[in-house]
Every structure is written in C-alpha cells, then in structure tokens.
Short mmCIF file of C-alpha atoms in Angstrom, two decimals:
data_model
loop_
_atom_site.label_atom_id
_atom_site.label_comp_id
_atom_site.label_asym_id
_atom_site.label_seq_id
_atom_site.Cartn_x
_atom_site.Cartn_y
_atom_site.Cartn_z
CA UNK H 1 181.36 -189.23 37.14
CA UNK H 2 182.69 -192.37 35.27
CA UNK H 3 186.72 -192.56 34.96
CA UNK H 4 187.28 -190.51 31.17
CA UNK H 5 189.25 -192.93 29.22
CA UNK H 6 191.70 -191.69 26.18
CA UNK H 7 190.15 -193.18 22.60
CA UNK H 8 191.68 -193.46 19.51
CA UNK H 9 191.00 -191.33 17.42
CA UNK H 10 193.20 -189.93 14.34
CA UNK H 11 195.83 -192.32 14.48
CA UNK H 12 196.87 -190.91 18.37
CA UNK H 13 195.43 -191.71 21.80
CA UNK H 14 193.50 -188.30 23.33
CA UNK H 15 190.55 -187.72 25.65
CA UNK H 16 187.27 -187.64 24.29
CA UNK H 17 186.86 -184.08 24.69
CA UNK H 18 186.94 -181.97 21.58
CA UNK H 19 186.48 -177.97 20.95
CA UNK H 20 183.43 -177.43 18.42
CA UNK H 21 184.94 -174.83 15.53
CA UNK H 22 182.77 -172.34 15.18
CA UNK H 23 182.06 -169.45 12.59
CA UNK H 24 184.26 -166.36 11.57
CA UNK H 25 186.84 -165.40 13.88
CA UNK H 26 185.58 -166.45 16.96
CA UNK H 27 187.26 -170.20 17.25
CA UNK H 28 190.84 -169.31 16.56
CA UNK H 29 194.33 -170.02 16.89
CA UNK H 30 194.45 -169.52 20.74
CA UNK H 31 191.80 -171.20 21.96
CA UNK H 32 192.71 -174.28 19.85
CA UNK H 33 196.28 -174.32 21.12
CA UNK H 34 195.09 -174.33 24.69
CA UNK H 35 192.55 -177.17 24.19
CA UNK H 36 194.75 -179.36 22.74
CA UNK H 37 197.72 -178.90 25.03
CA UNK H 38 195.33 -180.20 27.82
CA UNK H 39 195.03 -183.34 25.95
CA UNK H 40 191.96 -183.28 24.00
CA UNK H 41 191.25 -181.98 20.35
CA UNK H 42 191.64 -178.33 19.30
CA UNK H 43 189.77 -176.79 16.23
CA UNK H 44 189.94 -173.46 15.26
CA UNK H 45 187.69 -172.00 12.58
CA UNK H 46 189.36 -171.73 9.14
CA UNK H 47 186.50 -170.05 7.33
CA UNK H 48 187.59 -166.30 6.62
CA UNK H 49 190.26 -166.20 9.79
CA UNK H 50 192.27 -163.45 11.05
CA UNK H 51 195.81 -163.03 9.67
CA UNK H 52 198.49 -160.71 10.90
CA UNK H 53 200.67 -158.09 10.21
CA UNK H 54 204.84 -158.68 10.99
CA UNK H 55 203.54 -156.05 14.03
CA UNK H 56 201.02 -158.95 15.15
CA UNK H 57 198.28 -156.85 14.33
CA UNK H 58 195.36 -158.51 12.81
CA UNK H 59 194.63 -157.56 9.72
CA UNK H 60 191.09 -155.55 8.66
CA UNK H 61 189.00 -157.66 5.70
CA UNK H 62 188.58 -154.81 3.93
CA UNK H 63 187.82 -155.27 -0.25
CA UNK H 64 188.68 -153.24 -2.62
CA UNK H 65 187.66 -154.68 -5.85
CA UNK H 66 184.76 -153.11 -8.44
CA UNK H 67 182.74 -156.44 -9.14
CA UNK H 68 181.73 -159.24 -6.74
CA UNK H 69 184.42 -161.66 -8.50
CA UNK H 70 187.11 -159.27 -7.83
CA UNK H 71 185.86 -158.92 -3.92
CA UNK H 72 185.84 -162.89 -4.04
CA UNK H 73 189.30 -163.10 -5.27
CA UNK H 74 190.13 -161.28 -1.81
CA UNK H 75 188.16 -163.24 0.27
CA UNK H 76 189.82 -166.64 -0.57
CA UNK H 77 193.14 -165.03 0.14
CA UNK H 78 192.63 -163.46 3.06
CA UNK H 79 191.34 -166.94 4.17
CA UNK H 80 194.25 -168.63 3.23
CA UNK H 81 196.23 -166.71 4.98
CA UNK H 82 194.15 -166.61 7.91
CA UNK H 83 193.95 -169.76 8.33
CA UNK H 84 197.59 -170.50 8.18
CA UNK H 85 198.34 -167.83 10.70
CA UNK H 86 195.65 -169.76 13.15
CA UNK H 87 197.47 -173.04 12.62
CA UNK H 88 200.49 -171.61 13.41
CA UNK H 89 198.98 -169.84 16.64
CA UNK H 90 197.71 -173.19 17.44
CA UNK H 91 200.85 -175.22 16.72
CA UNK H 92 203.27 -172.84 19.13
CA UNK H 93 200.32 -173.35 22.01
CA UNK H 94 200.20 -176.93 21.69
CA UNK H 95 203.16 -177.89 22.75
CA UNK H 96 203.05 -181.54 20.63
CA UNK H 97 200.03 -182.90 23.04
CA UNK H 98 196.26 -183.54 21.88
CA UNK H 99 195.32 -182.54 18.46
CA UNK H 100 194.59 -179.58 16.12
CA UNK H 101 191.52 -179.92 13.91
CA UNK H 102 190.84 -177.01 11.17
CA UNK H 103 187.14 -176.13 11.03
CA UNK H 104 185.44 -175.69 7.41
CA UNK H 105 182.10 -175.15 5.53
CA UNK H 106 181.77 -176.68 2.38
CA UNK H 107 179.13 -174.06 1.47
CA UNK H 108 181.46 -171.24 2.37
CA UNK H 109 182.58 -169.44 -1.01
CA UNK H 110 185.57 -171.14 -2.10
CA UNK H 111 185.32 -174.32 0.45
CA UNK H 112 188.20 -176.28 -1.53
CA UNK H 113 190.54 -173.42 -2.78
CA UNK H 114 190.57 -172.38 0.82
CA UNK H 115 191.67 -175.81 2.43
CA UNK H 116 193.82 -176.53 0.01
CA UNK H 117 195.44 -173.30 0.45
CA UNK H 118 195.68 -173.55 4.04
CA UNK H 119 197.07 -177.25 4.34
CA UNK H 120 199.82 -176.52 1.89
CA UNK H 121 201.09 -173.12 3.80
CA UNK H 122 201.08 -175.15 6.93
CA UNK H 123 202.23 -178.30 6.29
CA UNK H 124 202.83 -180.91 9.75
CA UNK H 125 200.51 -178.07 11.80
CA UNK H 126 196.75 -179.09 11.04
CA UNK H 127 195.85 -182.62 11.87
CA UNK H 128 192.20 -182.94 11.16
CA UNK H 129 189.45 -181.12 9.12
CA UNK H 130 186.30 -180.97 10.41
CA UNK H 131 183.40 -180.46 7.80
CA UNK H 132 180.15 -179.52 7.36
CA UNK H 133 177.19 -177.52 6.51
CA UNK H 134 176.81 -179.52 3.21
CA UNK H 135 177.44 -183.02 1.82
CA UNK H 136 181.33 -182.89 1.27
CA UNK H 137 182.17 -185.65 -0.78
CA UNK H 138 185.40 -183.71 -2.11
CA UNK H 139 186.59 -183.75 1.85
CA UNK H 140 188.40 -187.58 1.58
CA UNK H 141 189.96 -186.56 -1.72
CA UNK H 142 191.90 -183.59 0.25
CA UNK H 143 192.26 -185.57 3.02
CA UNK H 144 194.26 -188.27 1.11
CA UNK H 145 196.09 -185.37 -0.69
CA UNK H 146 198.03 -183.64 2.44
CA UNK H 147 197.74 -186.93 4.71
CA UNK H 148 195.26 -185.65 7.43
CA UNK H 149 192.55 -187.46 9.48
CA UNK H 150 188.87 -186.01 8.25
CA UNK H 151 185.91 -185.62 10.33
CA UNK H 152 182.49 -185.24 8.25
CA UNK H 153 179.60 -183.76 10.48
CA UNK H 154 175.94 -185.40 9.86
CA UNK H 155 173.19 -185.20 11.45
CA UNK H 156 171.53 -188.86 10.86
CA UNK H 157 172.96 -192.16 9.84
CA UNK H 158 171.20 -191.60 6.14
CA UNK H 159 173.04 -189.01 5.45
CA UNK H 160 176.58 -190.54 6.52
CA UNK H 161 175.64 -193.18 4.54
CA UNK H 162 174.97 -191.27 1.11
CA UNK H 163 178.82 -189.88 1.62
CA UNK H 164 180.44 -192.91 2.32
CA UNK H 165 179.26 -194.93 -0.71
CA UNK H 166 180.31 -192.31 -3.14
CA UNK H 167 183.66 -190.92 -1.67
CA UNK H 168 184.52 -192.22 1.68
CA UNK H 169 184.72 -195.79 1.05
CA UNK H 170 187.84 -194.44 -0.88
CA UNK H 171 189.79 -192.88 1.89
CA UNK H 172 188.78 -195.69 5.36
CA UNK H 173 191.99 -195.30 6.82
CA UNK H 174 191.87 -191.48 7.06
CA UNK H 175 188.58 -191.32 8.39
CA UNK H 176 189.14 -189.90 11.92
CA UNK H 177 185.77 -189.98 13.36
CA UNK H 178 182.13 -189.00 12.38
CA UNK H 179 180.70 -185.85 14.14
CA UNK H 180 176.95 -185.87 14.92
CA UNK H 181 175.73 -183.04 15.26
CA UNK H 182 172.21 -182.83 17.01
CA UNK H 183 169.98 -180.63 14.12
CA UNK H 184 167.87 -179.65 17.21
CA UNK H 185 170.35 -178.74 19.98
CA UNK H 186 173.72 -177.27 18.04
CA UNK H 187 174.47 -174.06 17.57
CA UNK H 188 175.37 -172.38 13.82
CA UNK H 189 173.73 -173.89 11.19
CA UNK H 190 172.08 -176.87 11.79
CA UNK H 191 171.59 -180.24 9.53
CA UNK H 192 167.51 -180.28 9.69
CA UNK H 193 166.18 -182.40 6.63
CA UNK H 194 162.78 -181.50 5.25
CA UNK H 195 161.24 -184.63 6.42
CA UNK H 196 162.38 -183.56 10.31
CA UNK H 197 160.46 -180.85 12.01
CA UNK H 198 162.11 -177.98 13.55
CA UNK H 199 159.48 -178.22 16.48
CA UNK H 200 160.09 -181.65 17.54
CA UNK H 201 163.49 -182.35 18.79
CA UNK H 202 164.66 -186.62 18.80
CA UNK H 203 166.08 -188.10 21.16
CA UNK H 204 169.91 -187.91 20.11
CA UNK H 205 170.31 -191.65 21.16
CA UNK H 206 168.60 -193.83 18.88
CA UNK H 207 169.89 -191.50 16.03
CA UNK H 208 173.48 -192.04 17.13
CA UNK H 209 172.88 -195.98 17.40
CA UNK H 210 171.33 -195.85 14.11
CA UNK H 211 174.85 -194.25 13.00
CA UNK H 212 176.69 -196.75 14.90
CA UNK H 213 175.17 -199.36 13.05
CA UNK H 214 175.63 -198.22 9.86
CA UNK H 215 179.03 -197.61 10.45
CA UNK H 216 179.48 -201.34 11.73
CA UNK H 217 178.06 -202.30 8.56
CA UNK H 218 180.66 -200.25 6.60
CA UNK H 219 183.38 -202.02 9.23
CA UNK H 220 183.97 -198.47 11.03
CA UNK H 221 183.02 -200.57 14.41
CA UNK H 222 185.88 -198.89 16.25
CA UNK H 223 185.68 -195.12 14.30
CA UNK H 224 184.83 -193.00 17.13
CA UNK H 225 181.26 -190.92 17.20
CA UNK H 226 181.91 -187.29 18.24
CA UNK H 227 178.26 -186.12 20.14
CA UNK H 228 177.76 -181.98 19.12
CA UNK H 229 174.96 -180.26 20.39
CA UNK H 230 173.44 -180.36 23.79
CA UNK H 231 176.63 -181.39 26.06
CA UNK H 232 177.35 -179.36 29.12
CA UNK H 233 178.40 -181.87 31.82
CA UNK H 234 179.73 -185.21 30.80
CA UNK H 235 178.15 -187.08 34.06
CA UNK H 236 174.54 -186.37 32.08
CA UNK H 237 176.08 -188.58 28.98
CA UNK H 238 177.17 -191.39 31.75
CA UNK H 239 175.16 -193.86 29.90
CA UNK H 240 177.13 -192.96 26.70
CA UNK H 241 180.65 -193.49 28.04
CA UNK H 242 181.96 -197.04 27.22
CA UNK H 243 178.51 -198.11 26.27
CA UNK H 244 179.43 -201.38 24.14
CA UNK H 245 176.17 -200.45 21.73
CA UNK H 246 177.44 -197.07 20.70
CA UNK H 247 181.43 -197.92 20.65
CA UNK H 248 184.14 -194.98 21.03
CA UNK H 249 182.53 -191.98 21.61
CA UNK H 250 183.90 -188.19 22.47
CA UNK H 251 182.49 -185.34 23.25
CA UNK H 252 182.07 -181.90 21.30
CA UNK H 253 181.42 -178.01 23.41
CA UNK H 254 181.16 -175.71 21.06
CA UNK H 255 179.21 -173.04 22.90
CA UNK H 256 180.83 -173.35 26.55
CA UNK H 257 184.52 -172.37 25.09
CA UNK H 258 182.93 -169.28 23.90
CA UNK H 259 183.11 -167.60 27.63
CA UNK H 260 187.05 -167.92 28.56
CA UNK H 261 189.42 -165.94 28.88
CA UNK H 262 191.16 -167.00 25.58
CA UNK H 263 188.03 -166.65 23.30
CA UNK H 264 188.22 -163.65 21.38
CA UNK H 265 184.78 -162.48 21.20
CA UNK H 266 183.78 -158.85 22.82
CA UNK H 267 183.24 -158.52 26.77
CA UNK H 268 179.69 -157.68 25.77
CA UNK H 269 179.03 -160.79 24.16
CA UNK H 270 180.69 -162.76 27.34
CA UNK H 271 178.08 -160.73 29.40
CA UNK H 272 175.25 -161.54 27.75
CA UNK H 273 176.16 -165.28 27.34
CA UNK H 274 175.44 -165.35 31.54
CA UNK H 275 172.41 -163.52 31.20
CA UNK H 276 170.38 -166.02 28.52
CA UNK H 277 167.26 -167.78 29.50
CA UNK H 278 165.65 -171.01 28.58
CA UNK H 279 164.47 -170.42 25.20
CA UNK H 280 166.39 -167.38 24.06
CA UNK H 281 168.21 -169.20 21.72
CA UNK H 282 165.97 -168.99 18.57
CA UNK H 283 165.91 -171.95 15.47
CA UNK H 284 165.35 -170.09 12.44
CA UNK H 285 165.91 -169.99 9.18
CA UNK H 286 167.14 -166.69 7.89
CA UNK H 287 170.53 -168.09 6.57
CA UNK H 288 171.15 -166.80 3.33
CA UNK H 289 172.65 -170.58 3.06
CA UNK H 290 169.17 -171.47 2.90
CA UNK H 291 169.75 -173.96 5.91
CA UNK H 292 168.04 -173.75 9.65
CA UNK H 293 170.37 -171.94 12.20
CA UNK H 294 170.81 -171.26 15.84
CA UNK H 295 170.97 -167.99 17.25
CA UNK H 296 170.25 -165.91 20.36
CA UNK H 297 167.04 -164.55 19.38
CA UNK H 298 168.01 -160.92 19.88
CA UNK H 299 167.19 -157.34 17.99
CA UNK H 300 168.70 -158.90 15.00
CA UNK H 301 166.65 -161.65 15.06
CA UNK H 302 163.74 -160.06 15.70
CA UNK H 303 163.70 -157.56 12.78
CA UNK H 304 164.56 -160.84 10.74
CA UNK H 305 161.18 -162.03 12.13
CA UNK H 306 159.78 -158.41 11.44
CA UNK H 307 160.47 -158.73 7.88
CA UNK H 308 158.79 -161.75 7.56
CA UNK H 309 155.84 -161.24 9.37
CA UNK H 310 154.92 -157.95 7.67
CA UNK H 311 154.85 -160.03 4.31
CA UNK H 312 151.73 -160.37 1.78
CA UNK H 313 151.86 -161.99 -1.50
CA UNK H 314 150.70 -160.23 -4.71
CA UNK H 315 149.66 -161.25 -8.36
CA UNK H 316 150.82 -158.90 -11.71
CA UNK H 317 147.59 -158.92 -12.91
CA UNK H 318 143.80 -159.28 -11.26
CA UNK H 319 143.71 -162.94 -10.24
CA UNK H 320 140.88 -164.31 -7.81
CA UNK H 321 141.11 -162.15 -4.61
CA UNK H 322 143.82 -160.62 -5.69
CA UNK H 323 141.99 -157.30 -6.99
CA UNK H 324 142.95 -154.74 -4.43
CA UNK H 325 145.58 -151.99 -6.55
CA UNK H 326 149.09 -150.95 -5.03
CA UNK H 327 152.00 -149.30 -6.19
CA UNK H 328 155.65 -150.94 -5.22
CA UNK H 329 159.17 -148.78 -5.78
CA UNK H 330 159.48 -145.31 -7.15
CA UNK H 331 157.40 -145.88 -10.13
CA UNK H 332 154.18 -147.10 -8.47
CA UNK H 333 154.19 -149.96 -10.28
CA UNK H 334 150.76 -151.37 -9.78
CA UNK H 335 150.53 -155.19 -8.46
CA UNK H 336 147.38 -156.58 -6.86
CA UNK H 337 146.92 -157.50 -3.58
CA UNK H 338 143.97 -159.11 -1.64
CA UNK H 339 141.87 -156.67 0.13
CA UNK H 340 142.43 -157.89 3.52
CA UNK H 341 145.94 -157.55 3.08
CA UNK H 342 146.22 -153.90 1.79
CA UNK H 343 144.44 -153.11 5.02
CA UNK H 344 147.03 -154.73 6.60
CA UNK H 345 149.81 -153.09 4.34
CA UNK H 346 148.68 -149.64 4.98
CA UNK H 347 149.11 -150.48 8.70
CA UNK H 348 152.30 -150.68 7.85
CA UNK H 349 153.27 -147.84 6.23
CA UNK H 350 151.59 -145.41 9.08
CA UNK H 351 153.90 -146.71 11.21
CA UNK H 352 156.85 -146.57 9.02
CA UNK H 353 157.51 -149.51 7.33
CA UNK H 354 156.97 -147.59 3.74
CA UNK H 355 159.43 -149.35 1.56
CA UNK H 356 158.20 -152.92 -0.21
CA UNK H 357 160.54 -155.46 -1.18
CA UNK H 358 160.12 -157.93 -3.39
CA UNK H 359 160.98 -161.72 -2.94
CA UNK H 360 161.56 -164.61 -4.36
CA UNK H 361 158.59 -166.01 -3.65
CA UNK H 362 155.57 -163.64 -5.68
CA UNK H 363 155.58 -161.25 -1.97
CA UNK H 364 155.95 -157.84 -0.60
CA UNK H 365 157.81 -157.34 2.39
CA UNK H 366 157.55 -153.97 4.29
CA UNK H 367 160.23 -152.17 5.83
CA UNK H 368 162.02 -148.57 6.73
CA UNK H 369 163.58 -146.26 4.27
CA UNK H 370 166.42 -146.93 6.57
CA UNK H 371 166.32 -150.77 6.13
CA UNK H 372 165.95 -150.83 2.75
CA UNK H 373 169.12 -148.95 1.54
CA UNK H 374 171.07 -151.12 4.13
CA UNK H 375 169.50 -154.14 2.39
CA UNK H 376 170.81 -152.90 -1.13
CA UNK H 377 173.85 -151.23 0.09
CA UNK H 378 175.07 -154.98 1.91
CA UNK H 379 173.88 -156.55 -1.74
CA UNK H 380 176.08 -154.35 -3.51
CA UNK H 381 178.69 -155.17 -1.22
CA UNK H 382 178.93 -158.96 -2.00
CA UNK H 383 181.80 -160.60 -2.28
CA UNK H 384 181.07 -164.19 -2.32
CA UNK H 385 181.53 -165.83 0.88
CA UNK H 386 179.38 -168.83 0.46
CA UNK H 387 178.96 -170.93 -2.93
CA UNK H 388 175.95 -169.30 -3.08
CA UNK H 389 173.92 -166.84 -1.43
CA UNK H 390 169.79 -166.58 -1.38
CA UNK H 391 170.37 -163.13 -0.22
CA UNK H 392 172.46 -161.30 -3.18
CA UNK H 393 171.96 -164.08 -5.31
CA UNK H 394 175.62 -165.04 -5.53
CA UNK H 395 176.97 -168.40 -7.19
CA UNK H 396 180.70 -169.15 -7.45
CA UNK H 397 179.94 -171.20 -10.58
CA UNK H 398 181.16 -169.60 -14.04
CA UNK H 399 179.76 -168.20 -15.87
CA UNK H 400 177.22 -166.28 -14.55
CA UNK H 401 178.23 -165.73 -11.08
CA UNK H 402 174.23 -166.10 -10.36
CA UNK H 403 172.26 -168.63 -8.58
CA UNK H 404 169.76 -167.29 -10.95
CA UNK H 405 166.83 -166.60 -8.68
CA UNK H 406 165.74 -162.70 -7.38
CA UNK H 407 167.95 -161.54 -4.30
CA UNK H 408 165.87 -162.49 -1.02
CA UNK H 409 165.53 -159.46 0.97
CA UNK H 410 164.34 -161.45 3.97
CA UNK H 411 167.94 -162.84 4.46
CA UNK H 412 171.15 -160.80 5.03
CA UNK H 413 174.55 -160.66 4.94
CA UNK H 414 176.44 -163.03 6.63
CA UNK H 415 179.57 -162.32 6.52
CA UNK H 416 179.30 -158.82 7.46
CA UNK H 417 177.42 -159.33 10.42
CA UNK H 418 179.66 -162.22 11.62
CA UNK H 419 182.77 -160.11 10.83
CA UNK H 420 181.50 -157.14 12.94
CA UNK H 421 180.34 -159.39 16.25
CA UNK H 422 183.47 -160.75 16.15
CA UNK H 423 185.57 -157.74 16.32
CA UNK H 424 183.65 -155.54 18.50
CA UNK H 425 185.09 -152.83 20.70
CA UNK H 426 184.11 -151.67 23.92
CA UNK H 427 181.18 -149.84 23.86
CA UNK H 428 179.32 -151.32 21.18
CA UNK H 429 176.21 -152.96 20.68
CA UNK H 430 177.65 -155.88 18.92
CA UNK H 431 175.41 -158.57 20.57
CA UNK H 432 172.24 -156.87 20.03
CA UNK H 433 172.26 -155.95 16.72
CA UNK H 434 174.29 -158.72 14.85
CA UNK H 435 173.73 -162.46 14.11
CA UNK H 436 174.96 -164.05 17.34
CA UNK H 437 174.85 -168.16 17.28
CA UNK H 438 174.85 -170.17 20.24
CA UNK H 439 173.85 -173.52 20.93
CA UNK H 440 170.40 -174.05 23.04
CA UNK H 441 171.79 -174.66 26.48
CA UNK H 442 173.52 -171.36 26.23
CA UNK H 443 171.19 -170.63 29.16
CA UNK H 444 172.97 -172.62 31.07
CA UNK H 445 175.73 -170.27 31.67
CA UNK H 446 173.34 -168.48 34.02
CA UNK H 447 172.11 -171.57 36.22
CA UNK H 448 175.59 -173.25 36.23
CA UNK H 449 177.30 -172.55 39.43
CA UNK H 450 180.71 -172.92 38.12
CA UNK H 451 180.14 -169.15 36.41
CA UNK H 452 178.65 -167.55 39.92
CA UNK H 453 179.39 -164.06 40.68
CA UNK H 454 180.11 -163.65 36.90
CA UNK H 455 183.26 -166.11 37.18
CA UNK H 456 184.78 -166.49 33.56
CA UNK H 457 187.40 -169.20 33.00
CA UNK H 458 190.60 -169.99 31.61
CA UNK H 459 190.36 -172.95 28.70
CA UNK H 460 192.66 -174.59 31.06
CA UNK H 461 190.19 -174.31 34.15
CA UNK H 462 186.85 -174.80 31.53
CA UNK H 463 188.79 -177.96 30.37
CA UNK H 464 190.13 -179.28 33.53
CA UNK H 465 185.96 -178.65 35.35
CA UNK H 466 184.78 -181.04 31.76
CA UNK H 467 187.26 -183.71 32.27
CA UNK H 468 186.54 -183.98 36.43
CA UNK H 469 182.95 -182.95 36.46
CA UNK H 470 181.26 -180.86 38.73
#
C-alpha cells in the first residue's frame, strides 16, 4: 500500500481517514472520540442524539405533548442536548489530536434550530459539520457564525456547483472539504437525481474529476475531496492517493465502524453485519424523505416491498376499464377498479391482506388488520423529525404544519424505527424487523479475513488495519 500522507484539511494537518456520521444514535460520542485521537477525523451523528442523566444514564425520547407541534418542540430539544452531550463525549476521548466533525441532515425536522443549538452549548468542542441529504445553502451562514470548517456532501459536480454560486462563494475560507458521496454505493440516504438510474451504478472516478474541476474553476484546487461510499481497503483506491488530477483526497467508512467494540448498536445487529451477502443490501425508496436509501433488505424491507407490490390503482367514478365495483374502509365506499385487478385484490384478502389504504397517488394498497392500525397508530404519533414527511404528511412550515398532500401509507416512520434499532436489548429482533442501513459492501464483513472466527475490533485496531492495509 502507498505511504498515507497527512492533508490539510480544516485549517490542521490529519490523515485522510475520516468516520462517515451516520443516522440516530448509532455514530456517537465514543466512537468519534476514538477516531479522532488516532489522528484522523471523528463525526458523530447530531440528528436526535442521546443525552444523559447526572447518573450517565441515557435518557428515553419519550413525548409527551397532545399535537404534533408540541411533540416537535421536544424533539429539537432533546437534540440539542444530545448533541452537546456527544461533543462533549467526543472532546474528553480526543485527547486534542485529529478532528471532531458533527453529522447533520438538513431535511431532519428542525436542521438549523438544532445546529445552532448544539454549536452554542459546546462552544471550542465541534470542529466541522458535515451536511447533507438536501441542498444546504444555510450551512456556510452557520459555519461563519460559530467559526467552524463545513463539509457539504454531493453526489456530482452539478450539484456542488448550484451551492457554491448562491452561498458558498460567501464563506471560501471555511470550506473544509467537499464530501462525495457515491449515490450508488453509500449507505443511508443516497443523492440519486432523477436523470441517474438506480440500476446503473458510474464509475465514481470521472464523477469525482468532474468535481475536481469544478472546484479548480471556483479556485478550491487544494480543498480536499472526501470519497463516501464503496471504500473498504485503501490499497483498492491506490490510483486515487496523490493522484495530481484529483488533488487532496481522504477517505470516508461509514459502514465498517459500525462493527467495533465502541459502536453502540445491539450484538444482534454486529452478528448479522458478518453474515450479509453480495446483494443483501437493498436501494430503495421507501424514505418518507422521499429520497433513495440503502438498507439491508431484511423483513422490514420486504413488507415495504409487500405493500407496494399488492397495489392497484382505482378511479371514483366508471372511467375506461375501470368498471369493476369495490368497497374501501368501514363504509364500503365504492371506487372502481379494473377487472383484472379485483381478481387480483380478492387474492389478497383470502390470504389476509383485508385492509386497503389509500395513497397519494389515485391507489389501493392491501394489508393486515394488524398493519394497518400500526400504520395509523405511528401517524398519530408524529412528531416532526424531518421538514417534512410523505408518510404523516408533516411540514415544519407555519401555518399549516402540512405538506398538503394525503399521508403515504407505503412509507413509515422513521424515526421510530431508527430509535428502536438503535437501542435494542438482548433478545430482540431489532435487525429483522426495523430499517437497518448499511452501505453495499456490507458483505464484505463476511469475506474479509480480518473479521474470521467472528473477530470484532476495537476503533483503535479497525483504524490502525485502514491506515497499514491488509
């Protein structure tokens, strides 16, 4: 493996090597602190983190309040205060070497309030924010308020572009480095643009030269490039280190620091990281952030998929094929299918699937009596954690709290299931039956000889194996 040089990057030299922040709860304070103090950059996840109690006891999410406003009230402070316990966590770790990045999502409910909450409880401990899932132009403007380094992540040189010629341009100095993140290969929610298809993956290369460029043209020749998605050993990027054409470059793992002894997800979900095959990791787009995603395609998934697939679309009135009679909800309302598909629909409710939902879109979707009060129960239970939601059709915007489109039933809620995956206890079914995102060379864990015999390392021993290679 070629000699791994320290880069600039953030006004500070470090290794190329940084932590991917990932989701609710499961990149925190700890595993942050122990990146960084080997040298490279830390990021823990500030989107709804885990606070404490003066016991150290983390502290349950639960809400209390009557309408979806009150219950987002809650969320954005127990986010604040979650993520200033994790930069604190972080901070003690660190010991003063490498770097701590905070992690956000500018579609998460509350994206600025939260940030700006954070950075001002723990002032001097956060040195970078890392954003994405969105186009955050607001992200230099904070950035210039508390005097940290920020890292936008994009997934093509277009859209890097569009952000630097209405914001960025603003804020050069503080631009720390631009994270691309490979729409194909990442895990989480992915940056897929409707003119890319989800089938196809690109060669990350000529997308990151193409982002290079642009940057050169913008005179950020010597901004490092941070490569997400799709990096397991650094010897396979060989032709990317010190390449003149690309310029500084680091590294981003997101999905190996998810199996070390530091990561706080379940044993259960450890276990069936090293059991994943090629192609178990599943691109879809459930999100209720209406974006493409990354997940393990597992019995979550898969009654995602159900719901879906046992879908027909229907007409109020008679309307060319559309002539077949059928009764949706306790009323029996009648709506008009074709006749093929109430063949198909009665299929359905033999073998259970009696309860039809209806979308967004003019269809019926079939599911269990079961399903369908968990459906409106986790509704009920919004409380805002994204801007807005296609699932309970939240919006953060005043006055009508409403994106102002029906509630998508084929969706869910993501908050809940991210929250329970990444608390489990021993003993549940956590990984099977909740949203669990990895990236697509989480099959790897079970062909990489470094995790024989089940072997699950320190972040210490994961980062020293990165920085030495095989």
């Amino acid at each position: 493996m070629k000699a791994l040089n320290a880069i600039r990057m953030g006004g500070v030299d470090v290794l190329p090597i940084v932590e991917g922040g990932k989701g609710v709860a499961v990149s925190d304070g700890l595993t942050c602190g122990h990146w960084a103090a080997g040298g490279g950059v830390g990021t823990f996840s500030a989107v709804n983190a885990d606070s404490y109690d003066a016991l150290g006891q983390r502290i349950p999410q639960i809400y209390h309040g009557r309408t979806r406003r009150d219950r987002h009230e809650e969320l954005v402070d127990y986010a604040i205060r979650g993520g200033i316990a994790q930069a604190q966590q972080a901070h003690d770790i660190n010991g003063g070497a490498g770097r701590i990045h905070a992690n956000i999502l500018w579609e998460m409910g509350g994206a600025e309030r939260v940030i700006t909450g954070v950075l001002e409880g723990a002032k001097g401990l956060i040195n970078g924010l890392t954003c994405g899932a969105g186009m955050p132009y607001r992200l230099s403007d904070i950035a210039m308020k508390f005097g940290v380094h920020y890292y936008p992540i994009v997934s093509s040189a277009r859209a890097f572009s569009a952000l630097w010629k209405r914001a960025y341009h603003k804020a050069s100095n503080l631009l720390g480095g631009v994270v691309y993140e490979d729409p194909w290969l990442a895990g989480g929610h992915n940056g897929l643009s409707n003119s890319e298809d989800p089938a196809r993956p690109e060669d990350p290369f000529p997308r990151v030269l193409a982002l290079r460029k642009q940057m050169r043209d913008f005179g950020l020749g010597d901004t490092p490039i941070i490569m997400a998605g799709g990096v397991w050993w650094l010897e396979e990027w060989e032709d990317w280190i010190d390449n003149p054409e690309l310029g500084p470059i680091a590294f981003q793992f997101g999905t190996r620091p998810l199996l070390t002894h530091e990561s706080p997800i379940g044993d259960s979900w450890k276990q069936k990281l090293l059991t994943l095959k090629k192609g178990d990791v599943f691109l879809n787009r459930f999100s209720p952030t209406g974006f493409y995603s990354s997940a393990v395609n597992n019995g979550f998934i898969q009654e995602l998929r159900g719901r879906s697939d046992r879908q027909v679309a229907y007409t109020t009135e008679v309307v060319g094929d559309h002539t077949a009679e059928f009764g949706v909800g306790p009323r029996k309302r009648i709506v008009y299918l074709t006749k093929p598909d109430l063949v198909r629909v009665r299929q359905w409710l033999v073998q259970g699937f009696t309860e039809a939902l209806r979308t967004p879109d003019t269809t019926l979707i079939f599911v269990t009596p079961e399903s369908a009060a968990q459906i409106y129960q986790d509704q009920v239970d919004c409380m805002g954690c994204l801007s807005q939601c296609r699932f309970s059709n939240w919006s953060q915007e005043a006055p009508d709290y409403s994106n102002g489109k029906k509630a998508d039933p084929r969706s869910f809620c993501i908050q809940k299931t991210l929250q329970t995956i990444g608390h489990e206890t021993a003993g549940e079914k956590s990984p099977e039956d909740n949203l669990m995102f990895s990236g697509h060379n989480g099959f790897r864990f079970a062909l990489d000889p470094f995790y024989s015999n089940g072997f699950i390392p320190t972040v210490r021993q994961l980062f020293e194996r990165i920085t030495t290679g095989r």
